[in-house]
Amino acid sequence: GENVEQHPSTLSVQEGDSAVIKCTYSDSASNYFPWYKQELGKGPQLIIDIRSNVGEKKDQRIAVTLNKTAKHFSLHITETQPEDSAVYFCAAVGSGGSNYKLTFGKGTLLTVNP
Amino acid sequence: GAGVSQSPRYKVAKRGQDVALRCDPISGHVSLFWYQQALGQGPEFLTYFQNEAQLDKSGLPSDRFFAERPEGSVSTLKIQRTQQEDSAVYLCASSLSIGSSYEQYFGPGTRLTVT
């Protein structure tokens, strides 16, 4: 099955700096990669996603890049703010008959210091 | 509009008790998923419904876990004879469909503590 590795596990930045979180996946047939933000005591919130037919997607301060050849994808947050502090999860959807099943990374705890 | 809701938000059960966790998906969403999230980990897939049909239950940890969605909307995850290792957050997610739309939207979760 799919395996997703995520790093770093923790990331601390100063307000206004950029943050980058990286993930790798194992199933070359995976074609959908969402990113979720989870605040304490809440469920994961979908913040951005990318499909395998594009290499980059941007939404205001958040961008995601995908390198299918290398099987890795990254989340970029620019001009970080304290409210960006949360745990971020990358995920990949399975292929073939499992094209609904999300496999998650272990998460990155992002702390934005004022 | 209303998102995915789950109840109860917190549940404490004594070892050996049965529990039932409820999920109300976003109205009109065909697909419904249950995930288990251990402390400090990412969610892990448990089971998947398309309407009332349970198409995949490969992630259920044991036969003590049972899920249903009899009318294709609300779903219940039942755990019989709870064990301490069942302590986790149980997340429900729904999706408009599969194939054309993969986005899964999560509820707030039910935190289960087995003592």
Coordinates of N, CA and C in Angstrom, one line a residue:
Chain A
G1 N 0.8 -1.2 0.0 CA 0.0 0.0 0.0 C 0.8 1.3 0.0
E2 N 0.2 2.4 0.0 CA 0.8 3.7 0.0 C 1.6 3.9 1.3
N3 N 2.7 4.6 1.2 CA 3.4 5.0 2.4 C 3.8 6.5 2.2
V4 N 3.5 7.3 3.2 CA 3.8 8.7 3.1 C 4.8 9.1 4.2
E5 N 5.9 9.7 3.9 CA 6.9 10.2 4.9 C 6.8 11.7 4.9
Q6 N 6.9 12.3 6.0 CA 6.7 13.8 6.2 C 7.8 14.3 7.1
H7 N 8.4 15.4 6.7 CA 9.4 16.1 7.6 C 9.5 17.6 7.3
P8 N 9.9 18.4 8.3 CA 10.3 17.9 9.6 C 9.1 17.6 10.5
S9 N 9.3 17.0 11.6 CA 8.2 16.7 12.6 C 7.9 18.0 13.4
T10 N 8.8 18.9 13.6 CA 8.5 20.2 14.2 C 9.3 21.3 13.4
L11 N 8.7 22.4 13.4 CA 9.2 23.6 12.7 C 8.8 24.8 13.4
S12 N 9.8 25.6 13.7 CA 9.6 26.9 14.4 C 10.1 28.0 13.6
V13 N 9.3 29.0 13.3 CA 9.7 30.1 12.5 C 9.3 31.4 13.2
Q14 N 9.9 32.5 12.7 CA 9.5 33.9 13.2 C 8.4 34.4 12.3
E15 N 7.5 35.1 12.9 CA 6.4 35.7 12.1 C 7.0 36.5 10.9
G16 N 6.4 36.2 9.8 CA 6.8 36.9 8.6 C 7.7 36.0 7.7
D17 N 8.4 35.0 8.3 CA 9.2 34.1 7.6 C 8.4 33.1 6.8
S18 N 9.1 32.4 6.0 CA 8.4 31.3 5.2 C 8.6 30.0 5.9
A19 N 7.7 29.0 5.7 CA 7.8 27.7 6.2 C 7.6 26.7 5.1
V20 N 8.4 25.6 5.1 CA 8.3 24.6 4.0 C 8.2 23.2 4.7
I21 N 7.3 22.5 4.3 CA 7.1 21.1 4.8 C 7.1 20.2 3.6
K22 N 7.9 19.1 3.7 CA 8.1 18.2 2.6 C 7.6 16.8 2.9
C23 N 7.0 16.2 1.8 CA 6.5 14.8 1.9 C 7.0 14.0 0.7
T24 N 7.2 12.7 1.0 CA 7.4 11.7 -0.1 C 6.4 10.6 -0.1
Y25 N 6.1 10.1 -1.2 CA 5.1 9.0 -1.3 C 5.7 7.8 -2.0
S26 N 5.1 6.7 -1.9 CA 5.7 5.5 -2.5 C 5.0 5.0 -3.7
D27 N 3.7 5.2 -3.8 CA 2.9 4.7 -5.0 C 2.9 5.6 -6.1
S28 N 3.6 5.3 -7.2 CA 3.8 6.2 -8.3 C 2.5 6.4 -9.0
A29 N 1.4 5.6 -8.8 CA 0.1 5.8 -9.4 C -0.8 6.8 -8.6
S30 N -0.3 7.2 -7.4 CA -1.2 8.1 -6.7 C -1.3 9.4 -7.5
N31 N -2.5 10.0 -7.4 CA -2.7 11.2 -8.3 C -3.4 12.4 -7.6
Y32 N -3.5 12.3 -6.3 CA -4.2 13.4 -5.5 C -3.5 13.5 -4.2
F33 N -3.1 14.8 -3.9 CA -2.3 15.1 -2.7 C -2.9 16.3 -1.9
P34 N -3.6 16.0 -0.8 CA -4.2 17.1 -0.1 C -3.3 17.5 1.1
W35 N -3.4 18.7 1.6 CA -2.8 19.1 2.8 C -3.9 19.5 3.8
Y36 N -3.7 19.1 5.1 CA -4.6 19.5 6.1 C -3.9 20.2 7.2
K37 N -4.7 21.1 7.8 CA -4.2 21.8 9.0 C -5.1 21.4 10.2
Q38 N -4.5 21.0 11.3 CA -5.2 20.6 12.4 C -4.8 21.4 13.7
E39 N -5.8 22.1 14.2 CA -5.6 22.9 15.4 C -6.0 22.0 16.6
L40 N -5.5 22.3 17.8 CA -5.7 21.5 19.0 C -7.2 21.3 19.2
G41 N -7.6 20.1 19.3 CA -9.0 19.8 19.7 C -10.0 19.8 18.5
K42 N -9.4 20.0 17.3 CA -10.3 20.1 16.1 C -9.9 19.0 15.1
G43 N -10.8 18.9 14.1 CA -10.6 17.9 13.1 C -9.7 18.5 12.0
P44 N -9.1 17.7 11.2 CA -8.2 18.2 10.1 C -9.0 19.1 9.1
Q45 N -8.5 20.2 8.7 CA -9.1 21.1 7.8 C -8.3 21.2 6.5
L46 N -9.0 20.9 5.4 CA -8.4 20.9 4.1 C -8.0 22.3 3.7
I47 N -6.7 22.5 3.4 CA -6.3 23.9 3.1 C -5.9 24.0 1.7
I48 N -5.4 23.0 1.1 CA -5.0 23.1 -0.3 C -4.7 21.6 -0.8
D49 N -4.9 21.4 -2.1 CA -4.6 20.1 -2.6 C -4.1 20.3 -4.1
I50 N -3.5 19.2 -4.6 CA -2.9 19.2 -5.9 C -3.1 17.9 -6.5
R51 N -3.4 17.9 -7.8 CA -3.6 16.7 -8.6 C -2.4 16.5 -9.4
S52 N -2.2 15.3 -9.9 CA -0.9 14.9 -10.5 C -0.7 15.5 -11.9
N53 N -1.8 16.2 -12.4 CA -1.6 16.7 -13.8 C -1.1 18.2 -13.7
V54 N -0.8 18.7 -12.5 CA -0.1 20.0 -12.4 C 1.1 19.9 -11.5
G55 N 2.0 20.9 -11.6 CA 3.2 20.8 -10.8 C 3.2 21.8 -9.7
E56 N 2.3 22.8 -9.7 CA 2.2 23.8 -8.6 C 0.8 24.4 -8.6
K57 N 0.4 24.7 -7.3 CA -0.8 25.4 -7.1 C -0.7 26.4 -6.0
K58 N -1.3 27.5 -6.2 CA -1.1 28.6 -5.2 C -2.5 29.1 -4.7
D59 N -2.6 29.4 -3.4 CA -3.8 30.1 -2.9 C -3.3 31.1 -1.9
Q60 N -3.2 32.3 -2.3 CA -2.8 33.4 -1.4 C -1.4 33.1 -0.8
R61 N -1.3 32.9 0.5 CA 0.0 32.7 1.1 C 0.5 31.2 1.1
I62 N -0.4 30.4 0.6 CA 0.0 28.9 0.6 C 0.2 28.4 -0.8
A63 N 1.2 27.6 -1.0 CA 1.4 27.0 -2.3 C 1.9 25.5 -2.1
V64 N 1.6 24.7 -3.1 CA 2.0 23.3 -3.0 C 2.7 23.0 -4.3
T65 N 3.8 22.3 -4.3 CA 4.5 21.8 -5.5 C 4.5 20.3 -5.5
L66 N 4.5 19.8 -6.7 CA 4.5 18.3 -6.8 C 5.6 17.9 -7.9
N67 N 6.4 17.0 -7.5 CA 7.4 16.4 -8.4 C 7.1 14.9 -8.5
K68 N 6.4 14.6 -9.6 CA 6.0 13.2 -9.8 C 7.2 12.2 -10.0
T69 N 8.2 12.7 -10.7 CA 9.3 11.8 -11.0 C 10.0 11.4 -9.7
A70 N 10.2 12.4 -8.8 CA 10.8 12.1 -7.5 C 9.9 11.6 -6.5
K71 N 8.6 11.7 -6.7 CA 7.5 11.3 -5.8 C 7.6 12.1 -4.5
H72 N 7.7 13.4 -4.7 CA 7.6 14.2 -3.5 C 6.8 15.5 -3.7
F73 N 6.2 16.0 -2.7 CA 5.4 17.2 -2.8 C 5.7 18.0 -1.5
S74 N 5.5 19.3 -1.6 CA 5.9 20.2 -0.6 C 4.8 21.3 -0.4
L75 N 4.7 21.7 0.9 CA 3.8 22.9 1.2 C 4.6 24.1 1.6
H76 N 4.3 25.2 1.0 CA 5.0 26.4 1.3 C 4.1 27.4 1.8
I77 N 4.4 28.0 3.0 CA 3.6 29.1 3.6 C 4.5 30.3 3.6
T78 N 4.1 31.4 3.0 CA 4.8 32.6 3.1 C 4.2 33.6 4.1
E79 N 5.0 34.5 4.5 CA 4.6 35.6 5.4 C 3.8 35.0 6.6
T80 N 4.4 34.0 7.3 CA 3.7 33.3 8.3 C 3.2 34.3 9.4
Q81 N 2.0 33.8 10.0 CA 1.4 34.6 11.0 C 1.2 33.6 12.2
P82 N 1.0 34.2 13.4 CA 0.8 33.3 14.6 C -0.4 32.3 14.4
E83 N -1.4 32.8 13.7 CA -2.6 31.9 13.5 C -2.3 30.7 12.6
D84 N -1.1 30.7 11.9 CA -0.7 29.6 11.1 C -0.2 28.4 12.0
S85 N 0.1 28.7 13.3 CA 0.6 27.7 14.2 C -0.5 26.6 14.3
A86 N 0.0 25.3 14.0 CA -0.9 24.2 14.0 C -0.1 23.0 13.6
V87 N -0.8 21.8 13.6 CA -0.1 20.6 13.0 C -0.6 20.5 11.6
Y88 N 0.3 20.3 10.7 CA 0.0 20.1 9.2 C 0.3 18.7 8.8
F89 N -0.7 18.1 8.1 CA -0.5 16.8 7.6 C -0.6 16.8 6.0
C90 N 0.3 16.1 5.4 CA 0.2 15.8 4.0 C -0.5 14.4 3.9
A91 N -1.0 14.1 2.7 CA -1.7 12.9 2.5 C -1.6 12.6 1.0
A92 N -1.8 11.3 0.7 CA -1.8 10.9 -0.7 C -3.0 9.9 -0.8
V93 N -3.7 9.9 -1.9 CA -4.8 9.0 -2.1 C -4.3 7.8 -2.8
G94 N -4.9 6.6 -2.5 CA -4.4 5.4 -3.2 C -4.8 5.3 -4.6
S95 N -4.3 4.3 -5.3 CA -4.5 4.2 -6.7 C -5.4 3.0 -7.0
G96 N -5.8 2.9 -8.2 CA -6.6 1.7 -8.6 C -7.9 1.6 -7.8
G97 N -8.1 0.4 -7.2 CA -9.3 0.2 -6.4 C -9.4 0.9 -5.1
S98 N -8.3 1.5 -4.7 CA -8.2 2.3 -3.4 C -8.1 3.8 -3.7
N99 N -8.7 4.3 -4.8 CA -8.6 5.7 -5.1 C -9.5 6.6 -4.3
Y100 N -9.8 6.2 -3.0 CA -10.5 7.0 -2.1 C -9.8 7.1 -0.8
K101 N -8.9 6.2 -0.6 CA -8.3 6.0 0.8 C -7.1 6.9 0.9
L102 N -7.2 7.8 1.9 CA -6.1 8.7 2.2 C -5.1 8.1 3.1
T103 N -3.8 8.2 2.8 CA -2.7 7.8 3.7 C -2.0 9.1 4.1
F104 N -1.9 9.3 5.4 CA -1.4 10.5 5.9 C 0.1 10.4 6.4
G105 N 0.8 11.5 6.3 CA 2.1 11.6 7.0 C 1.9 11.7 8.5
K106 N 3.0 11.7 9.2 CA 2.9 11.8 10.7 C 2.7 13.2 11.2
G107 N 2.7 14.2 10.4 CA 2.4 15.5 10.8 C 3.6 16.4 11.1
T108 N 3.5 17.7 10.9 CA 4.5 18.7 11.3 C 3.9 19.7 12.2
L109 N 4.4 19.9 13.4 CA 4.0 20.9 14.3 C 4.7 22.2 14.0
L110 N 3.9 23.1 13.4 CA 4.5 24.4 13.0 C 4.2 25.4 14.1
T111 N 5.2 26.1 14.6 CA 5.0 27.2 15.6 C 5.5 28.5 15.0
V112 N 4.7 29.5 14.9 CA 5.1 30.8 14.4 C 5.2 31.7 15.6
N113 N 6.4 32.2 15.9 CA 6.7 33.0 17.0 C 6.5 34.5 16.7
P114 N 5.7 35.2 17.5 CA 5.4 36.6 17.2 C 6.7 37.5 17.3
Chain B
G1 N -22.1 26.6 4.9 CA -23.1 25.6 5.3 C -22.6 24.7 6.4
A2 N -23.4 23.8 6.9 CA -23.0 22.9 8.0 C -21.9 22.0 7.5
G3 N -21.0 21.7 8.3 CA -19.9 20.8 8.0 C -20.3 19.4 8.6
V4 N -19.3 18.6 8.7 CA -19.5 17.2 9.3 C -19.5 17.4 10.8
S5 N -20.5 16.7 11.4 CA -20.6 16.8 12.9 C -20.5 15.4 13.4
Q6 N -20.0 15.4 14.6 CA -19.8 14.1 15.3 C -20.2 14.2 16.8
S7 N -20.7 13.1 17.3 CA -21.1 13.1 18.7 C -20.9 11.7 19.3
P8 N -20.6 11.6 20.6 CA -20.2 12.7 21.4 C -18.9 13.3 21.1
R9 N -18.5 14.4 21.6 CA -17.1 14.9 21.3 C -16.1 14.2 22.2
Y10 N -16.5 13.8 23.4 CA -15.7 13.1 24.3 C -16.4 11.9 24.9
K11 N -15.7 10.8 25.0 CA -16.3 9.6 25.6 C -15.3 8.9 26.4
V12 N -15.7 8.6 27.7 CA -14.9 7.8 28.6 C -15.6 6.5 28.8
A13 N -14.9 5.4 28.6 CA -15.5 4.1 28.7 C -14.6 3.3 29.6
K14 N -15.2 2.5 30.4 CA -14.5 1.5 31.2 C -14.1 0.3 30.3
R15 N -13.0 -0.3 30.5 CA -12.6 -1.4 29.7 C -13.7 -2.5 29.7
G16 N -14.0 -2.9 28.5 CA -15.1 -4.0 28.4 C -16.4 -3.4 28.0
Q17 N -16.6 -2.1 28.1 CA -17.9 -1.5 27.7 C -18.0 -1.4 26.2
D18 N -19.2 -1.3 25.7 CA -19.5 -1.0 24.3 C -19.7 0.5 24.1
V19 N -19.2 1.0 23.0 CA -19.5 2.4 22.7 C -20.0 2.6 21.3
A20 N -20.7 3.7 21.1 CA -21.3 4.0 19.7 C -21.0 5.4 19.4
L21 N -20.3 5.7 18.3 CA -19.9 7.0 17.9 C -20.7 7.4 16.6
R22 N -21.2 8.6 16.6 CA -22.1 9.0 15.5 C -21.4 10.0 14.6
C23 N -21.8 10.0 13.3 CA -21.3 10.9 12.4 C -22.4 11.4 11.5
D24 N -22.5 12.7 11.4 CA -23.5 13.3 10.4 C -22.7 14.0 9.3
P25 N -22.7 13.4 8.1 CA -21.9 14.0 7.1 C -22.5 15.2 6.5
I26 N -21.8 15.9 5.6 CA -22.3 17.0 4.9 C -23.5 16.5 4.0
S27 N -24.6 17.3 4.0 CA -25.8 16.9 3.3 C -25.4 16.7 1.8
G28 N -25.9 15.5 1.3 CA -25.7 15.2 -0.1 C -24.4 14.5 -0.4
H29 N -23.5 14.4 0.6 CA -22.2 13.7 0.3 C -22.5 12.2 0.3
V30 N -22.0 11.6 -0.8 CA -22.2 10.2 -1.1 C -21.2 9.3 -0.3
S31 N -20.0 9.8 -0.2 CA -19.0 9.0 0.5 C -18.7 9.4 1.9
L32 N -18.5 8.4 2.8 CA -18.2 8.6 4.2 C -17.1 7.7 4.6
F33 N -16.2 8.3 5.4 CA -15.0 7.6 5.9 C -14.9 7.7 7.4
W34 N -14.3 6.7 8.0 CA -13.9 6.7 9.4 C -12.4 6.5 9.4
Y35 N -11.8 7.4 10.3 CA -10.3 7.3 10.5 C -10.1 7.2 12.0
Q36 N -9.0 6.7 12.4 CA -8.6 6.6 13.8 C -7.3 7.4 13.9
Q37 N -7.2 8.3 14.9 CA -6.0 9.1 15.1 C -5.4 8.9 16.5
A38 N -4.3 8.2 16.5 CA -3.6 8.1 17.8 C -2.9 9.4 18.2
L39 N -2.6 9.5 19.4 CA -2.0 10.8 19.9 C -0.6 11.0 19.2
G40 N -0.5 12.2 18.5 CA 0.8 12.5 17.9 C 1.0 11.9 16.5
Q41 N -0.1 11.3 16.0 CA 0.0 10.6 14.7 C -1.0 11.2 13.7
G42 N -0.8 10.8 12.4 CA -1.8 11.2 11.4 C -2.9 10.2 11.5
P43 N -4.1 10.6 10.9 CA -5.2 9.8 10.8 C -4.9 8.5 10.0
E44 N -5.5 7.4 10.5 CA -5.4 6.1 9.7 C -6.8 5.6 9.3
F45 N -6.9 5.2 8.1 CA -8.1 4.8 7.5 C -8.7 3.5 8.2
L46 N -10.0 3.6 8.5 CA -10.7 2.5 9.1 C -11.6 1.8 8.1
T47 N -12.6 2.6 7.5 CA -13.6 2.1 6.7 C -14.2 3.1 5.8
Y48 N -14.9 2.7 4.7 CA -15.4 3.6 3.7 C -16.8 3.1 3.3
F49 N -17.7 4.1 3.2 CA -19.1 3.8 2.7 C -19.3 4.7 1.4
Q50 N -20.0 4.1 0.5 CA -20.6 4.8 -0.6 C -22.1 4.6 -0.5
N51 N -22.8 5.7 -0.2 CA -24.2 5.6 0.2 C -24.3 4.7 1.4
E52 N -25.1 3.7 1.3 CA -25.3 2.7 2.4 C -24.4 1.5 2.4
A53 N -23.6 1.4 1.3 CA -22.8 0.2 1.1 C -21.4 0.4 1.7
Q54 N -21.0 -0.5 2.5 CA -19.7 -0.5 3.1 C -18.7 -1.2 2.1
L55 N -18.0 -0.4 1.4 CA -17.1 -0.9 0.3 C -15.8 -1.3 0.7
D56 N -15.3 -0.8 1.9 CA -14.0 -1.2 2.3 C -14.0 -1.1 3.9
K57 N -13.7 -2.2 4.5 CA -13.5 -2.2 6.0 C -12.1 -2.8 6.4
S58 N -11.2 -2.7 5.4 CA -9.9 -3.3 5.6 C -9.1 -2.7 6.8
G59 N -9.4 -1.4 7.2 CA -8.7 -0.8 8.3 C -9.2 -1.0 9.7
L60 N -10.3 -1.7 9.8 CA -10.9 -1.9 11.1 C -9.9 -2.8 11.9
P61 N -9.5 -2.5 13.1 CA -8.4 -3.2 13.8 C -8.8 -4.6 14.2
S62 N -10.1 -4.8 14.5 CA -10.5 -6.2 14.9 C -12.0 -6.3 14.7
D63 N -12.5 -7.5 15.0 CA -13.9 -7.8 14.8 C -14.8 -7.1 15.9
R64 N -14.1 -6.4 16.8 CA -14.9 -5.7 17.8 C -15.4 -4.3 17.2
F65 N -14.8 -4.0 16.1 CA -15.2 -2.7 15.5 C -16.2 -3.0 14.4
F66 N -17.3 -2.2 14.4 CA -18.4 -2.4 13.4 C -18.9 -1.0 13.0
A67 N -19.1 -0.8 11.7 CA -19.7 0.5 11.3 C -20.8 0.2 10.4
E68 N -21.8 1.2 10.4 CA -23.0 1.1 9.6 C -23.4 2.4 9.1
R69 N -24.2 2.4 8.0 CA -24.7 3.7 7.5 C -26.0 3.2 6.7
P70 N -27.0 2.9 7.5 CA -28.2 2.1 6.9 C -29.0 2.9 5.9
E71 N -29.0 4.2 6.0 CA -29.9 5.0 5.1 C -29.0 5.9 4.2
G72 N -27.7 5.6 4.2 CA -26.9 6.4 3.3 C -26.6 7.8 3.8
S73 N -26.9 8.1 5.0 CA -26.5 9.5 5.5 C -25.7 9.3 6.8
V74 N -26.4 9.3 8.0 CA -25.7 9.2 9.3 C -25.0 7.8 9.4
S75 N -23.9 7.9 10.0 CA -23.1 6.6 10.2 C -22.8 6.5 11.7
T76 N -22.7 5.2 12.1 CA -22.3 4.9 13.5 C -21.2 3.9 13.5
L77 N -20.2 4.3 14.3 CA -19.0 3.4 14.5 C -19.2 2.8 15.9
K78 N -19.3 1.5 16.0 CA -19.5 0.8 17.3 C -18.2 0.0 17.6
I79 N -17.8 0.1 18.8 CA -16.7 -0.7 19.4 C -17.2 -1.5 20.5
Q80 N -17.1 -2.8 20.4 CA -17.6 -3.7 21.5 C -16.4 -4.0 22.4
R81 N -16.7 -4.2 23.6 CA -15.7 -4.7 24.6 C -14.4 -3.9 24.5
T82 N -14.6 -2.6 24.7 CA -13.4 -1.7 24.5 C -12.2 -2.1 25.3
Q83 N -11.0 -1.9 24.7 CA -9.7 -2.1 25.3 C -9.0 -0.8 25.4
Q84 N -7.9 -0.8 26.2 CA -7.2 0.5 26.4 C -6.6 0.9 25.1
E85 N -6.2 0.0 24.2 CA -5.5 0.4 23.0 C -6.5 1.0 22.0
D86 N -7.8 1.0 22.3 CA -8.8 1.7 21.5 C -8.8 3.2 21.7
S87 N -8.2 3.6 22.8 CA -8.2 5.0 23.1 C -7.5 5.8 21.9
A88 N -8.3 6.8 21.4 CA -7.8 7.5 20.2 C -8.9 8.5 19.9
V89 N -8.6 9.4 18.9 CA -9.6 10.2 18.4 C -10.2 9.6 17.1
Y90 N -11.5 9.4 17.0 CA -12.1 8.8 15.9 C -12.7 9.9 15.0
L91 N -12.2 10.0 13.8 CA -12.6 11.1 12.9 C -13.5 10.5 11.8
C92 N -14.5 11.3 11.4 CA -15.4 11.0 10.3 C -15.1 12.0 9.2
A93 N -15.2 11.6 8.0 CA -15.0 12.5 6.9 C -16.0 12.2 5.8
S94 N -16.4 13.2 5.0 CA -17.4 12.9 3.9 C -16.9 13.6 2.7
S95 N -17.3 13.0 1.5 CA -16.9 13.5 0.2 C -18.1 13.5 -0.7
L96 N -18.2 14.5 -1.6 CA -19.3 14.6 -2.4 C -19.5 13.4 -3.3
S97 N -18.3 12.9 -3.8 CA -18.4 11.7 -4.6 C -17.0 11.1 -4.7
I98 N -16.8 10.1 -5.5 CA -15.4 9.6 -5.8 C -15.3 9.7 -7.3
G99 N -14.1 9.7 -7.7 CA -13.8 9.8 -9.1 C -13.6 11.2 -9.5
S100 N -14.7 11.9 -9.5 CA -14.6 13.3 -10.0 C -14.2 14.3 -8.9
S101 N -14.4 13.9 -7.7 CA -14.0 14.8 -6.6 C -13.5 14.0 -5.4
Y102 N -12.2 14.2 -5.1 CA -11.6 13.5 -4.0 C -11.6 14.2 -2.6
E103 N -12.0 15.4 -2.6 CA -11.9 16.2 -1.4 C -12.7 15.6 -0.2
Q104 N -12.0 15.3 0.9 CA -12.6 14.8 2.1 C -12.6 15.8 3.1
Y105 N -13.8 16.0 3.7 CA -14.0 17.1 4.8 C -14.2 16.4 6.1
F106 N -13.4 16.8 7.1 CA -13.4 16.1 8.3 C -14.3 16.7 9.4
G107 N -14.9 15.9 10.3 CA -15.6 16.4 11.4 C -14.6 16.7 12.6
P108 N -15.1 17.2 13.7 CA -14.2 17.5 14.8 C -13.6 16.3 15.6
G109 N -14.2 15.1 15.3 CA -13.7 13.9 16.0 C -14.4 13.6 17.3
T110 N -14.3 12.4 17.7 CA -14.7 11.9 19.1 C -13.5 11.4 19.8
R111 N -13.1 12.0 20.9 CA -12.0 11.5 21.7 C -12.5 10.4 22.6
L112 N -12.0 9.2 22.4 CA -12.4 8.1 23.2 C -11.2 7.7 24.2
T113 N -11.6 7.7 25.4 CA -10.6 7.3 26.5 C -11.1 6.0 27.1
V114 N -10.4 5.0 27.1 CA -10.8 3.7 27.8 C -9.9 3.5 29.0
T115 N -10.6 3.5 30.2 CA -9.9 3.4 31.4 C -10.0 2.0 32.0

